[in-house]
């Protein structure tokens, strides 16, 4: 059990603290971005249920700490710049 | 889409939604449109349970979860309090609830809030069953769908009732804005969210959100299914501004509707349906569109 | 002493006046007999500009408490009124309001619960909610209803408490009966009750917080413990507030008020409007040479076991009058009183009398009857029948 002091009325004053929980461990498939093919349309960024995708300099990057491997990004990419590979771990 | 890269995530990763959950897609994009000057009341359901496990929360805006059936009443209380305290200016008040907490148990509170004219934007995230409790039927469940309380069997075809036309019922409250949207069409969704928030008074958004776990489809198919629902005509994208359903405007009409079988066959919750059943669904969709076109 | 205005008002008006003086911001309310006059009066005050607030004319009592929760969490001072079926309907929200530590104040027109449907006085509605974590006060007279509403805000909003509170006035006997009251001046109530400034959390985009978290087995028990401690430690705050109220407004309140108990053979424990009748009965018994005493409960939650022990510990017999029933056991006050004394070396024999249900009149003769039955038990040195129903018409029972 945690020893983080609890608040009156269970009011949680730490917005976005879910980031402490790394859902990346859920994956069985892992996305791989081909940065050459990526046109930065950012549809994958919009469609990611977990907000794990962000803009990189010339393409997108996927935060593997949170990516659950759902595969939506790969499926929706208009130029097929993302492929899903079997998660090795 | 270009703003997407710079906008701050107001629904943080680390939440416990199933992989591929369309509610996650919806909420992230809706909050990006709403911005940080937003307070939301959320109902018990998948969204609430996956995002607020103490001491962690995925929400970067203030939210209040009270119970299952009353997101609308709680939001009404928030809105009135803000006005009385002189803090309403520039603050969006929203409510988020699932189809369970809206179509069924939440119906009374929603109707009351709409009728009293509160300046609240209510978003219903519709995955067509009580998913958080394990896929039970709701009045939002379409005819023929398999759920744990409407299972197909030798004496049953699955859900026996048609889907309740909730968004139309809300529009019939004569509210200033009501619309339907889904996750495949992000621009459309965001435009409607913007319109709802900018409208003074109650606004209702019915957002269709496929559920890989409940509908039994691949986690990567959630966006594709939401697109197919629209392209086959099963889910109609419309908005009603300033009044009743006679003023309903279809915001996207597929040039040639795809056969509903394309949509149904990707989901195992419809796997038991015969060709005859699918034909029946096709007919109902065709008739619906005939009426819309009049 | 503060200047106060003398008025003759019904109980609902007294609680509405008390609430109005506390300057609530938001009043979500739904009509139900016998409390309906409360939202009506609040609507009038607002419509006439006497109170700067907003009503929310919700579509059910469940939504009334839900809206109270939303408004209170936003930082507003909030109150409402309900009774009977309405309290029952909002039942889940009562627990939630307390769990979220929101100092909402509710006036309750104590009324029987269906079935059969009955609109008259008894305490079943508040007793059925005694576990929700709310402070519970009971008024004997309209003056108490008015005063307790004012004190309830101050106690509920105290940083050491931060719990919702309900103030009960008996249906019709108080809600609809005119009595003379002294109404404190607005400036004096403003001085007594500072503005509500919640420090534990407010819904505010400038400081985003999540209210109503999902509490797993790892933390839930600790939250309940914390909430329970706040309620159990509130007597210190209640007593302080009672003292301050007396200093400013000249009226003395106690969590239990003893009357002629020092040498009593039997003390009657009462709550609500029946206390007036009981006091008259005690005086008559005393004139007849009987050593009767009266203890009036003003605070039911948190149960004032400490004061009950002081007042009745040394007394041979305690007659607990319950205007409610916990079927299968006895009355709610009886259970609490018995629990208070169960491990004490010095304790009275305790008898429980169920009466006054659904507006059944409680007569002086009934009270005297309860006194005598308890005295008999004391003389016999044992209680053969712990729970007895009084003024029950056995003739109509099949």
XYZ file of C-alpha atoms in Angstrom:
781
model
C 0.000 0.000 0.000
C 1.248 3.485 -0.858
C 2.144 5.920 1.886
C 1.151 8.956 -0.209
C -0.985 11.033 2.161
C -4.642 10.970 1.182
C -6.638 14.135 0.670
C -9.864 15.315 2.277
C -12.760 13.968 0.244
C -10.401 12.095 -2.087
C -9.919 15.258 -4.128
C -7.091 14.508 -6.537
C -5.033 17.643 -7.064
C -2.472 16.054 -9.397
C -3.852 16.541 -12.922
C -2.452 14.167 -15.517
C -0.883 11.940 -12.875
C -2.048 8.889 -14.806
C 1.261 9.342 -16.617
C 2.821 7.519 -13.680
C 1.188 4.336 -14.949
C 3.042 3.025 -17.992
C 0.498 1.193 -20.098
C 3.195 0.233 -22.603
C 3.496 -3.037 -20.747
C 0.106 -4.108 -22.144
C 1.387 -4.452 -25.708
C 1.700 -7.592 -27.745
C 2.308 -5.676 -30.989
C 4.555 -2.651 -31.375
C 4.239 0.142 -33.986
C 7.208 1.178 -36.086
C 7.201 4.466 -37.973
C 8.972 4.785 -41.310
C 10.033 8.424 -41.025
C 10.790 8.619 -44.759
C 7.223 7.712 -45.723
C 5.561 9.874 -43.027
C 3.900 13.007 -44.419
C 3.048 14.459 -40.985
C -0.651 14.462 -41.753
C -1.027 13.753 -37.994
C -4.075 11.537 -38.424
C -2.365 8.913 -36.271
C -1.860 11.551 -33.590
C -5.556 12.401 -33.683
C -6.698 8.774 -33.719
C -4.493 7.400 -30.957
C -6.786 6.569 -28.010
C -3.898 7.039 -25.622
C -2.314 10.242 -26.883
C 0.932 8.349 -27.263
C 1.827 9.919 -30.605
C 3.431 13.326 -31.000
C 5.100 15.321 -33.729
C 8.810 14.834 -34.198
C 10.952 17.059 -36.392
C 10.019 15.507 -39.732
C 7.590 12.778 -38.809
C 5.802 11.425 -35.759
C 7.092 9.575 -32.754
C 5.309 7.049 -30.618
C 5.826 6.959 -26.869
C 6.317 3.286 -26.135
C 5.806 3.905 -22.402
C 2.107 4.257 -23.139
C 1.424 2.657 -26.521
C -0.923 -0.305 -25.999
C -0.330 -1.645 -29.494
C -3.931 -1.295 -30.655
C -2.813 -0.812 -34.243
C -5.192 2.005 -35.163
C -2.322 4.255 -36.236
C -0.974 1.641 -38.627
C -4.415 0.919 -40.032
C -5.384 4.546 -40.555
C -2.104 5.896 -41.908
C -2.890 7.050 -45.478
C 0.644 6.312 -46.701
C 1.214 3.101 -44.747
C 4.140 4.602 -42.880
C 3.444 2.592 -39.737
C 3.699 -1.163 -39.401
C 2.852 -3.329 -36.402
C 5.544 -5.771 -35.358
C 5.400 -8.480 -32.776
C 6.502 -7.152 -29.405
C 9.747 -8.874 -28.501
C 9.767 -8.515 -24.685
C -5.231 18.494 -38.422
C -2.242 20.779 -38.321
C -3.069 22.280 -34.910
C -3.007 18.768 -33.452
C 0.747 18.742 -33.195
C 0.880 21.786 -30.939
C -2.192 21.284 -28.791
C -1.761 20.184 -25.204
C -3.155 16.791 -24.214
C -5.887 17.402 -21.672
C -6.634 13.705 -21.295
C -3.288 12.217 -20.333
C -1.933 8.802 -21.306
C -1.660 6.142 -18.605
C -5.423 5.710 -18.391
C -6.713 2.142 -18.300
C -8.911 2.132 -21.418
C -8.829 -1.019 -23.503
C -6.399 -0.880 -26.413
C -8.259 0.703 -29.320
C -11.057 2.261 -27.243
C -12.820 4.888 -29.336
C -13.896 6.801 -26.205
C -10.243 7.690 -25.757
C -10.115 9.093 -29.279
C -13.318 11.052 -28.709
C -12.416 12.550 -25.339
C -8.900 13.567 -26.365
C -10.160 15.432 -29.419
C -13.184 16.939 -27.695
C -11.031 18.307 -24.881
C -8.501 19.688 -27.332
C -11.321 21.643 -28.916
C -12.767 22.705 -25.580
C -9.454 23.793 -24.125
C -8.301 24.054 -20.516
C -11.018 26.523 -19.444
C -13.455 23.688 -19.088
C -15.102 21.941 -16.146
C -16.713 18.563 -16.777
C -19.133 16.403 -14.833
C -18.572 12.752 -15.686
C -20.847 9.801 -15.111
C -19.872 6.402 -13.774
C -18.848 4.203 -16.668
C -15.787 3.113 -18.579
C -14.538 6.668 -18.967
C -14.720 7.477 -15.294
C -13.364 4.208 -14.015
C -10.331 4.076 -16.314
C -9.301 7.658 -15.767
C -9.661 8.462 -12.053
C -8.185 5.604 -10.009
C -6.955 7.427 -6.900
C -4.254 8.740 -6.575
C -3.913 9.024 -10.341
C -6.075 10.954 -12.750
C -5.842 11.328 -16.518
C -7.751 14.614 -16.446
C -5.909 17.875 -16.902
C -9.141 19.857 -16.476
C -11.297 19.967 -13.328
C -13.787 17.110 -13.330
C -16.390 15.862 -10.928
C -17.790 12.388 -10.854
C -20.821 12.017 -8.595
C -22.881 9.019 -9.692
C -24.159 7.154 -12.720
C -27.395 8.813 -13.714
C -26.737 12.428 -12.927
C -23.912 13.924 -14.956
C -26.474 16.382 -16.322
C -27.724 17.472 -12.867
C -24.210 17.792 -11.467
C -23.207 19.876 -14.500
C -26.278 22.042 -13.957
C -25.179 22.667 -10.365
C -21.670 23.568 -11.522
C -22.968 25.959 -14.174
C -25.305 27.811 -11.834
C -22.662 28.033 -9.115
C -20.145 29.504 -11.547
C -22.660 32.170 -12.564
C -23.529 33.021 -8.974
C -19.866 33.243 -8.021
C -19.086 35.424 -11.041
C -16.722 32.827 -12.507
C -18.710 31.628 -15.507
C -17.101 33.967 -18.078
C -14.970 32.013 -20.535
C -15.504 28.673 -18.819
C -17.092 25.748 -20.659
C -19.292 23.476 -18.593
C -19.562 19.995 -20.024
C -20.966 16.638 -19.076
C -19.633 13.286 -20.298
C -21.599 10.092 -19.961
C -21.877 6.771 -21.718
C -24.973 5.552 -23.499
C -26.063 3.757 -20.326
C -25.776 6.896 -18.246
C -27.653 8.869 -20.910
C -30.231 6.772 -22.786
C -31.522 4.888 -19.752
C -30.696 5.814 -16.194
C -29.447 9.263 -17.107
C -32.437 10.223 -19.235
C -34.396 12.071 -16.580
C -31.529 14.217 -15.426
C -30.587 14.993 -19.040
C -34.125 15.946 -19.996
C -34.379 18.198 -16.938
C -31.100 19.926 -17.680
C -32.018 20.504 -21.338
C -35.480 21.755 -20.438
C -34.177 24.240 -17.890
C -31.844 25.738 -20.492
C -28.521 25.392 -18.660
C -25.431 26.485 -20.576
C -23.975 22.984 -20.608
C -22.632 20.860 -23.461
C -23.550 17.253 -22.834
C -21.535 14.607 -24.639
C -22.876 11.075 -24.839
C -20.184 8.537 -25.699
C -22.222 5.754 -27.270
C -20.820 2.234 -27.485
C -24.294 0.741 -27.621
C -24.372 -1.223 -24.349
C -23.458 -1.102 -20.663
C -19.827 -1.861 -21.369
C -18.247 -1.103 -18.013
C -20.335 -3.755 -16.308
C -19.567 -6.291 -19.023
C -21.636 -5.698 -22.145
C -25.303 -5.614 -21.110
C -28.045 -4.282 -23.357
C -29.187 -0.721 -23.153
C -31.879 1.191 -25.041
C -28.976 2.256 -27.266
C -28.302 -1.330 -28.334
C -29.306 -1.888 -31.973
C -31.641 -4.655 -33.069
C -29.915 -8.013 -33.376
C -26.822 -7.174 -31.353
C -25.525 -9.802 -28.997
C -25.025 -8.644 -25.420
C -24.867 -10.623 -22.196
C -28.474 -9.749 -21.375
C -29.687 -10.108 -24.963
C -27.762 -13.170 -26.054
C -28.753 -14.936 -29.236
C -30.027 -18.461 -28.783
C -32.551 -20.895 -30.106
C -35.286 -18.545 -28.863
C -33.599 -15.235 -29.472
C -31.971 -13.152 -32.153
C -30.142 -10.976 -29.677
C -31.432 -7.489 -28.929
C -35.137 -7.336 -29.767
C -35.689 -3.570 -29.773
C -34.508 -0.881 -32.162
C -32.052 1.747 -31.006
C -33.737 4.602 -29.145
C -33.427 7.810 -31.213
C -31.992 9.734 -28.321
C -30.293 12.565 -30.167
C -33.563 13.372 -31.938
C -35.383 13.303 -28.600
C -32.863 15.798 -27.258
C -33.279 18.013 -30.308
C -37.048 17.795 -29.761
C -36.509 19.572 -26.433
C -36.080 22.630 -28.643
C -32.521 23.162 -27.511
C -30.272 25.544 -29.446
C -27.939 22.811 -30.712
C -27.902 19.046 -31.074
C -25.628 16.986 -33.288
C -24.254 13.528 -33.953
C -20.602 12.801 -34.623
C -18.114 9.986 -34.594
C -14.414 9.442 -34.201
C -13.554 8.691 -37.826
C -14.433 12.256 -38.779
C -12.302 14.338 -36.448
C -12.783 17.657 -38.220
C -16.545 17.205 -38.198
C -16.468 16.193 -34.532
C -14.387 19.193 -33.554
C -16.503 21.592 -35.581
C -19.593 20.337 -33.805
C -17.927 20.524 -30.407
C -16.929 24.105 -31.146
C -20.454 24.965 -32.212
C -21.928 23.306 -29.138
C -19.585 25.139 -26.789
C -20.077 28.480 -28.493
C -23.859 28.108 -28.355
C -25.492 29.800 -25.400
C -27.710 27.315 -23.639
C -27.876 23.524 -23.671
C -26.178 21.542 -26.413
C -26.218 17.793 -26.933
C -23.603 15.784 -28.798
C -24.158 12.131 -29.597
C -20.724 10.646 -30.303
C -20.637 7.124 -31.697
C -17.686 5.196 -30.235
C -16.980 1.588 -31.279
C -15.823 -0.785 -28.554
C -13.427 -3.619 -29.475
C -14.188 -5.507 -26.283
C -17.972 -5.267 -26.456
C -18.508 -5.427 -30.197
C -15.885 -8.101 -30.610
C -13.734 -6.589 -33.326
C -10.012 -6.005 -33.725
C -8.584 -3.197 -31.598
C -7.238 -1.637 -34.788
C -10.717 -1.480 -36.369
C -12.324 1.123 -34.127
C -11.895 4.079 -36.467
C -12.702 1.995 -39.558
C -15.933 0.771 -37.968
C -16.994 4.265 -37.026
C -16.383 5.221 -40.657
C -18.316 2.236 -41.961
C -21.245 2.996 -39.652
C -21.547 6.336 -41.417
C -20.746 5.105 -44.939
C -23.395 2.372 -44.698
C -25.920 4.854 -43.365
C -26.369 3.031 -40.052
C -25.221 6.096 -38.124
C -26.342 9.433 -39.529
C -24.236 12.550 -39.055
C -26.582 15.475 -38.539
C -27.064 18.645 -36.601
C -30.166 20.530 -35.502
C -29.738 24.229 -34.838
C -32.217 26.270 -32.857
C -35.086 23.974 -32.526
C -36.814 20.839 -33.333
C -36.072 17.865 -35.487
C -37.834 19.336 -38.509
C -34.760 21.543 -38.871
C -32.394 18.614 -38.776
C -29.556 18.960 -41.290
C -27.605 15.936 -42.456
C -23.972 17.023 -42.373
C -22.590 14.109 -44.358
C -24.432 12.105 -46.947
C -22.516 9.150 -48.394
C -22.556 9.409 -52.179
C -23.477 5.774 -52.455
C -24.199 3.987 -49.232
C -22.174 0.827 -48.705
C -24.141 -2.331 -47.902
C -24.691 -2.682 -44.141
C -23.226 -6.177 -44.301
C -19.773 -4.599 -44.636
C -20.258 -2.930 -41.279
C -22.028 -5.809 -39.515
C -19.688 -8.571 -40.608
C -16.650 -7.004 -38.961
C -18.263 -7.351 -35.513
C -18.785 -10.696 -33.796
C -21.716 -9.213 -31.834
C -23.652 -9.536 -35.093
C -22.039 -12.854 -36.039
C -25.187 -14.892 -35.406
C -27.337 -12.901 -37.847
C -28.611 -14.667 -40.929
C -28.679 -13.151 -44.409
C -32.366 -12.497 -43.807
C -31.570 -10.578 -40.631
C -28.977 -8.510 -42.423
C -31.500 -7.843 -45.164
C -33.933 -6.590 -42.525
C -31.341 -4.213 -41.156
C -30.527 -3.033 -44.688
C -34.202 -2.331 -45.297
C -34.533 -0.345 -42.083
C -31.512 1.762 -43.020
C -32.889 2.322 -46.530
C -36.255 3.415 -45.152
C -34.593 5.732 -42.672
C -32.669 7.466 -45.450
C -35.779 7.720 -47.638
C -37.468 9.636 -44.836
C -34.405 11.806 -44.324
C -34.250 12.656 -47.975
C -37.833 13.924 -47.966
C -27.132 41.282 22.553
C -27.957 41.379 18.877
C -31.223 42.935 17.762
C -33.724 40.383 16.550
C -37.124 40.737 14.931
C -40.157 38.984 16.368
C -42.228 37.159 13.781
C -44.910 34.492 13.847
C -44.105 31.926 11.214
C -44.604 28.325 10.162
C -41.688 25.934 10.608
C -40.857 25.838 6.894
C -40.671 29.605 6.874
C -38.418 29.526 9.932
C -35.950 27.203 8.212
C -36.207 29.256 5.016
C -35.470 32.428 6.983
C -32.522 30.755 8.639
C -31.208 29.620 5.259
C -31.789 33.025 3.668
C -29.788 34.761 6.386
C -26.859 32.489 5.535
C -26.727 33.831 1.981
C -26.655 30.572 0.006
C -25.582 30.949 -3.632
C -27.454 28.040 -5.129
C -30.678 26.343 -4.009
C -31.558 23.259 -6.049
C -34.909 22.043 -4.804
C -37.890 19.880 -5.605
C -41.309 20.128 -4.011
C -42.549 17.506 -1.540
C -45.015 17.651 1.297
C -44.375 18.918 3.953
C -41.253 20.822 2.860
C -42.603 22.526 -0.228
C -42.922 25.942 1.396
C -39.140 26.091 1.775
C -38.360 26.221 -1.966
C -41.420 28.437 -2.445
C -40.115 30.957 0.083
C -36.594 30.829 -1.332
C -38.037 31.479 -4.802
C -39.927 34.494 -3.437
C -36.868 35.898 -1.690
C -34.898 35.613 -4.913
C -37.706 36.983 -7.086
C -38.082 40.006 -4.782
C -34.352 40.645 -4.701
C -34.116 39.880 -0.978
C -31.682 37.048 -1.609
C -29.062 37.086 -4.325
C -29.005 33.428 -5.339
C -30.217 31.010 -7.980
C -32.822 28.297 -7.589
C -32.458 25.223 -9.716
C -35.978 23.857 -10.145
C -34.770 20.320 -10.677
C -36.864 17.440 -11.942
C -36.386 15.148 -8.911
C -34.880 15.060 -5.433
C -32.059 12.874 -6.707
C -31.174 15.665 -9.125
C -31.591 18.202 -6.323
C -28.825 16.591 -4.294
C -26.764 16.000 -7.464
C -26.956 19.673 -8.350
C -26.127 20.558 -4.725
C -22.992 18.460 -5.059
C -21.959 20.063 -8.357
C -22.569 23.552 -7.008
C -20.859 22.944 -3.668
C -17.810 21.434 -5.343
C -17.602 24.605 -7.439
C -17.268 26.568 -4.177
C -20.813 27.831 -3.714
C -22.755 27.795 -0.458
C -25.649 25.445 -1.110
C -28.846 24.355 0.604
C -32.037 22.515 -0.143
C -35.064 20.988 1.569
C -36.878 17.712 1.261
C -38.675 14.992 3.206
C -39.685 11.360 3.295
C -39.707 9.852 -0.215
C -37.483 12.639 -1.460
C -34.807 11.868 1.119
C -35.160 8.205 0.244
C -34.824 8.946 -3.478
C -31.624 10.921 -3.010
C -30.205 8.297 -0.677
C -27.131 7.375 -2.719
C -26.285 11.033 -3.229
C -26.334 11.667 0.536
C -23.453 9.219 0.973
C -21.651 10.798 -1.947
C -22.030 14.335 -0.608
C -20.520 13.237 2.692
C -17.778 11.196 1.061
C -16.832 14.195 -1.038
C -16.828 16.336 2.142
C -19.234 18.961 0.811
C -20.920 21.123 3.498
C -24.410 21.123 2.023
C -27.250 21.981 4.423
C -30.683 20.436 4.045
C -33.887 21.195 5.913
C -35.919 18.021 6.366
C -39.647 18.036 7.078
C -39.572 14.795 9.059
C -42.221 12.632 7.507
C -43.090 8.936 7.394
C -41.925 6.699 4.576
C -44.298 4.753 2.318
C -45.839 2.201 2.193
C -48.562 2.973 2.977
C -48.056 6.519 1.807
C -48.330 8.992 4.669
C -47.491 12.666 4.786
C -47.409 13.194 8.542
C -44.726 13.399 11.179
C -42.286 10.733 12.128
C -38.508 10.395 12.023
C -38.183 7.452 9.661
C -36.807 9.526 6.789
C -33.826 10.892 8.684
C -33.273 7.680 10.603
C -33.135 5.767 7.335
C -30.262 8.072 6.394
C -28.392 7.962 9.667
C -25.472 6.112 8.114
C -24.830 8.511 5.236
C -22.241 10.483 7.107
C -24.306 13.655 7.525
C -24.635 15.625 10.742
C -28.240 15.332 11.901
C -30.029 17.926 14.032
C -33.602 17.821 15.317
C -35.667 20.874 16.241
C -38.246 20.948 19.024
C -39.725 24.299 17.998
C -39.695 26.575 14.947
C -37.169 28.800 16.690
C -34.808 25.832 16.869
C -35.380 25.119 13.180
C -34.344 28.653 12.331
C -31.349 28.706 14.665
C -30.130 25.220 13.776
C -30.133 26.054 10.054
C -27.797 28.981 10.741
C -25.567 26.933 13.015
C -25.566 23.999 10.585
C -23.824 26.097 7.913
C -21.180 27.242 10.345
C -20.523 23.753 11.700
C -20.613 22.043 8.299
C -18.219 24.527 6.701
C -15.737 24.451 9.572
C -12.394 23.208 8.278
C -12.311 20.592 11.007
C -15.679 19.188 9.886
C -16.436 19.709 6.164
C -19.486 17.454 6.164
C -23.070 18.034 5.061
C -25.784 18.591 7.685
C -29.522 18.060 7.900
C -31.928 19.898 10.190
C -35.197 18.097 10.931
C -38.517 19.742 11.736
C -41.544 17.542 12.256
C -44.082 17.415 9.441
C -47.106 19.638 10.060
C -46.537 19.825 13.811
C -43.713 22.252 13.072
C -43.596 22.738 9.294
C -47.128 24.081 9.052
C -47.713 25.408 12.567
C -47.266 29.058 13.373
C -45.029 29.891 16.307
C -43.353 33.076 17.457
C -39.670 33.285 16.571
C -36.886 35.786 17.032
C -35.125 36.398 13.737
C -31.495 37.569 13.944
C -30.435 40.558 11.895
C -28.595 39.947 8.630
C -25.445 41.797 9.764
C -25.242 39.697 12.886
C -25.560 36.444 10.967
C -22.915 37.702 8.513
C -20.657 38.235 11.480
C -21.452 34.798 12.895
C -21.049 32.967 9.584
C -18.036 33.921 7.466
C -18.052 33.279 3.681
C -17.455 29.702 2.554
C -13.856 29.279 1.430
C -13.149 25.632 0.728
C -9.483 24.779 1.019
C -9.708 21.088 0.259
C -10.625 21.606 -3.366
C -12.729 23.628 -5.765
C -13.673 22.983 -9.384
C -11.588 25.684 -10.999
C -9.737 25.555 -14.332
C -6.901 27.492 -12.717
C -6.263 24.556 -10.369
C -7.567 21.409 -12.066
C -8.604 18.698 -9.626
C -10.569 15.488 -9.932
C -13.525 15.060 -7.572
C -15.154 11.691 -7.044
C -12.192 9.454 -7.798
C -12.357 5.740 -8.165
C -11.185 4.462 -4.770
C -9.653 1.008 -4.830
C -9.384 -1.360 -1.836
C -5.947 0.095 -1.207
C -7.335 3.494 -0.190
C -11.111 3.321 0.315
C -11.021 2.277 3.965
C -8.718 5.160 4.860
C -11.034 7.675 3.198
C -13.966 6.315 5.156
C -11.931 6.425 8.345
C -10.977 10.052 7.712
C -14.569 10.997 6.989
C -15.819 9.150 10.077
C -13.218 10.823 12.286
C -14.392 14.212 11.052
C -17.950 13.375 12.098
C -16.910 11.855 15.423
C -14.623 14.790 16.243
C -17.277 17.353 15.313
C -18.804 17.618 18.845
C -15.956 19.936 19.779
C -16.941 22.230 16.910
C -20.662 21.841 17.595
C -20.230 22.795 21.254
C -18.091 25.802 20.326
C -20.695 26.978 17.837
C -23.509 26.457 20.356
C -21.560 28.586 22.848
C -20.895 31.330 20.343
C -24.543 31.344 19.283
C -25.666 31.743 22.879
C -23.262 34.651 23.421
C -24.500 36.481 20.351
C -28.167 35.585 20.180
C -29.058 34.595 23.738
C -30.395 31.111 23.058
C -28.734 28.068 24.594
C -28.382 24.798 22.704
C -26.790 21.540 23.796
C -26.324 18.259 22.006
C -28.565 16.807 24.718
C -30.445 19.099 27.049
C -31.337 17.639 30.455
C -34.467 18.722 32.322
C -35.046 17.685 35.937
C -32.733 14.679 35.561
C -30.490 15.069 38.605
C -32.639 13.001 40.987
C -34.826 11.273 38.419
C -35.925 7.656 38.673
C -36.730 7.557 35.000
C -35.446 9.857 32.282
C -37.350 10.082 29.028
C -35.148 10.500 25.949
C -36.993 12.409 23.212
C -36.304 14.109 19.925
C -38.233 16.655 17.893
C -41.588 18.246 18.660
C -42.686 15.473 21.048
C -40.275 17.031 23.536
C -42.735 19.823 24.327
C -45.424 17.314 25.231
C -42.918 15.259 27.205
C -41.810 18.292 29.200
C -45.382 19.048 30.185
C -45.893 15.399 31.142
C -42.713 15.436 33.251
C -43.915 18.525 35.112
C -47.271 16.873 35.817
C -45.568 13.687 36.993
C -43.359 15.718 39.273
C -46.416 17.412 40.766
C -47.698 13.927 41.515
C -44.481 13.182 43.333
C -42.957 11.079 40.569
C -39.265 11.631 39.910
C -39.439 12.056 36.168
C -36.775 13.652 34.012
C -36.374 14.547 30.357
C -33.365 14.492 28.015
C -33.837 16.202 24.683
C -31.652 15.127 21.781
C -30.825 18.035 19.494
C -27.934 16.313 17.729
C -28.512 12.727 16.634
C -25.431 12.423 14.456
C -22.825 12.324 15.826
C -24.655 10.508 18.612
C -23.872 12.355 21.874
C -23.011 9.281 23.909
C -20.683 11.318 26.136
C -23.453 13.635 27.260
C -26.002 10.839 27.547
C -23.698 9.023 29.965
C -23.322 12.170 32.047
C -27.034 12.829 32.157
C -28.479 9.347 32.466
C -25.634 7.107 33.576
C -26.617 7.314 37.221
C -30.356 7.127 36.578
C -32.187 3.839 37.299
C -34.382 3.855 34.201
C -34.177 5.344 30.699
C -37.274 5.458 28.473
C -36.258 5.994 24.894
C -39.066 7.344 22.740
C -38.599 6.467 19.099
C -40.722 8.041 16.410
C -39.287 5.540 13.947
C -38.787 1.807 13.722
C -35.918 -0.374 12.590
C -38.024 -3.468 11.920
C -36.536 -6.578 13.437
C -34.865 -4.678 16.239
C -36.495 -1.619 17.743
C -36.056 2.119 17.398
C -32.939 3.827 16.108
C -32.403 6.015 19.176
C -32.831 2.959 21.380
C -30.055 1.154 19.514
C -27.728 4.112 19.935
C -28.590 4.619 23.591
C -28.210 0.943 24.376
C -24.916 0.848 22.546
C -23.714 3.845 24.536
C -24.288 2.076 27.858
C -23.592 -1.524 27.016
C -20.061 -1.593 28.474
C -20.625 0.909 31.261
C -20.495 -0.193 34.892
C -23.086 2.387 35.794
C -26.048 2.363 33.464
C -29.826 2.534 33.491
C -32.272 -0.165 32.522
C -33.429 0.885 29.110
C -36.886 0.530 27.631
C -37.835 1.470 24.106
C -41.209 2.924 23.145
C -42.270 3.062 19.529
C -44.966 5.626 18.901
C -46.013 8.616 16.842
C -45.498 6.828 13.535
C -47.095 8.419 10.485
C -48.319 11.415 12.441
C -49.944 9.386 15.257
C -50.428 11.886 18.072
C -48.180 11.568 21.116
C -50.244 12.588 24.144
C -49.099 13.518 27.634
C -50.891 10.363 28.799
C -48.725 8.274 26.491
C -45.585 9.831 27.929
C -46.772 9.212 31.479
C -47.547 5.633 30.480
C -43.991 5.211 29.235
C -42.670 6.645 32.478
C -44.717 4.237 34.562
C -43.822 1.164 32.517
C -40.152 2.003 32.811
C -40.508 2.610 36.525
C -42.126 -0.817 36.873
C -39.153 -2.391 35.139
C -36.807 -0.531 37.468
C -38.736 -1.748 40.517
C -38.706 -5.330 39.188
C -35.009 -4.986 38.501
C -35.348 -6.308 34.963
C -36.764 -5.487 31.545
C -39.070 -8.217 30.266
C -40.070 -6.410 27.099
C -37.384 -4.039 25.849
C -39.478 -2.717 22.949
C -43.107 -1.699 23.343
C -45.467 0.070 20.977
C -47.509 2.841 22.562
C -50.906 4.181 21.510
C -51.363 1.201 19.208
C -54.965 0.440 18.274
C -54.980 -3.298 18.775
C -58.685 -3.525 17.988
C -58.143 -3.119 14.278
C -55.425 -5.742 14.073
C -56.878 -8.917 12.493
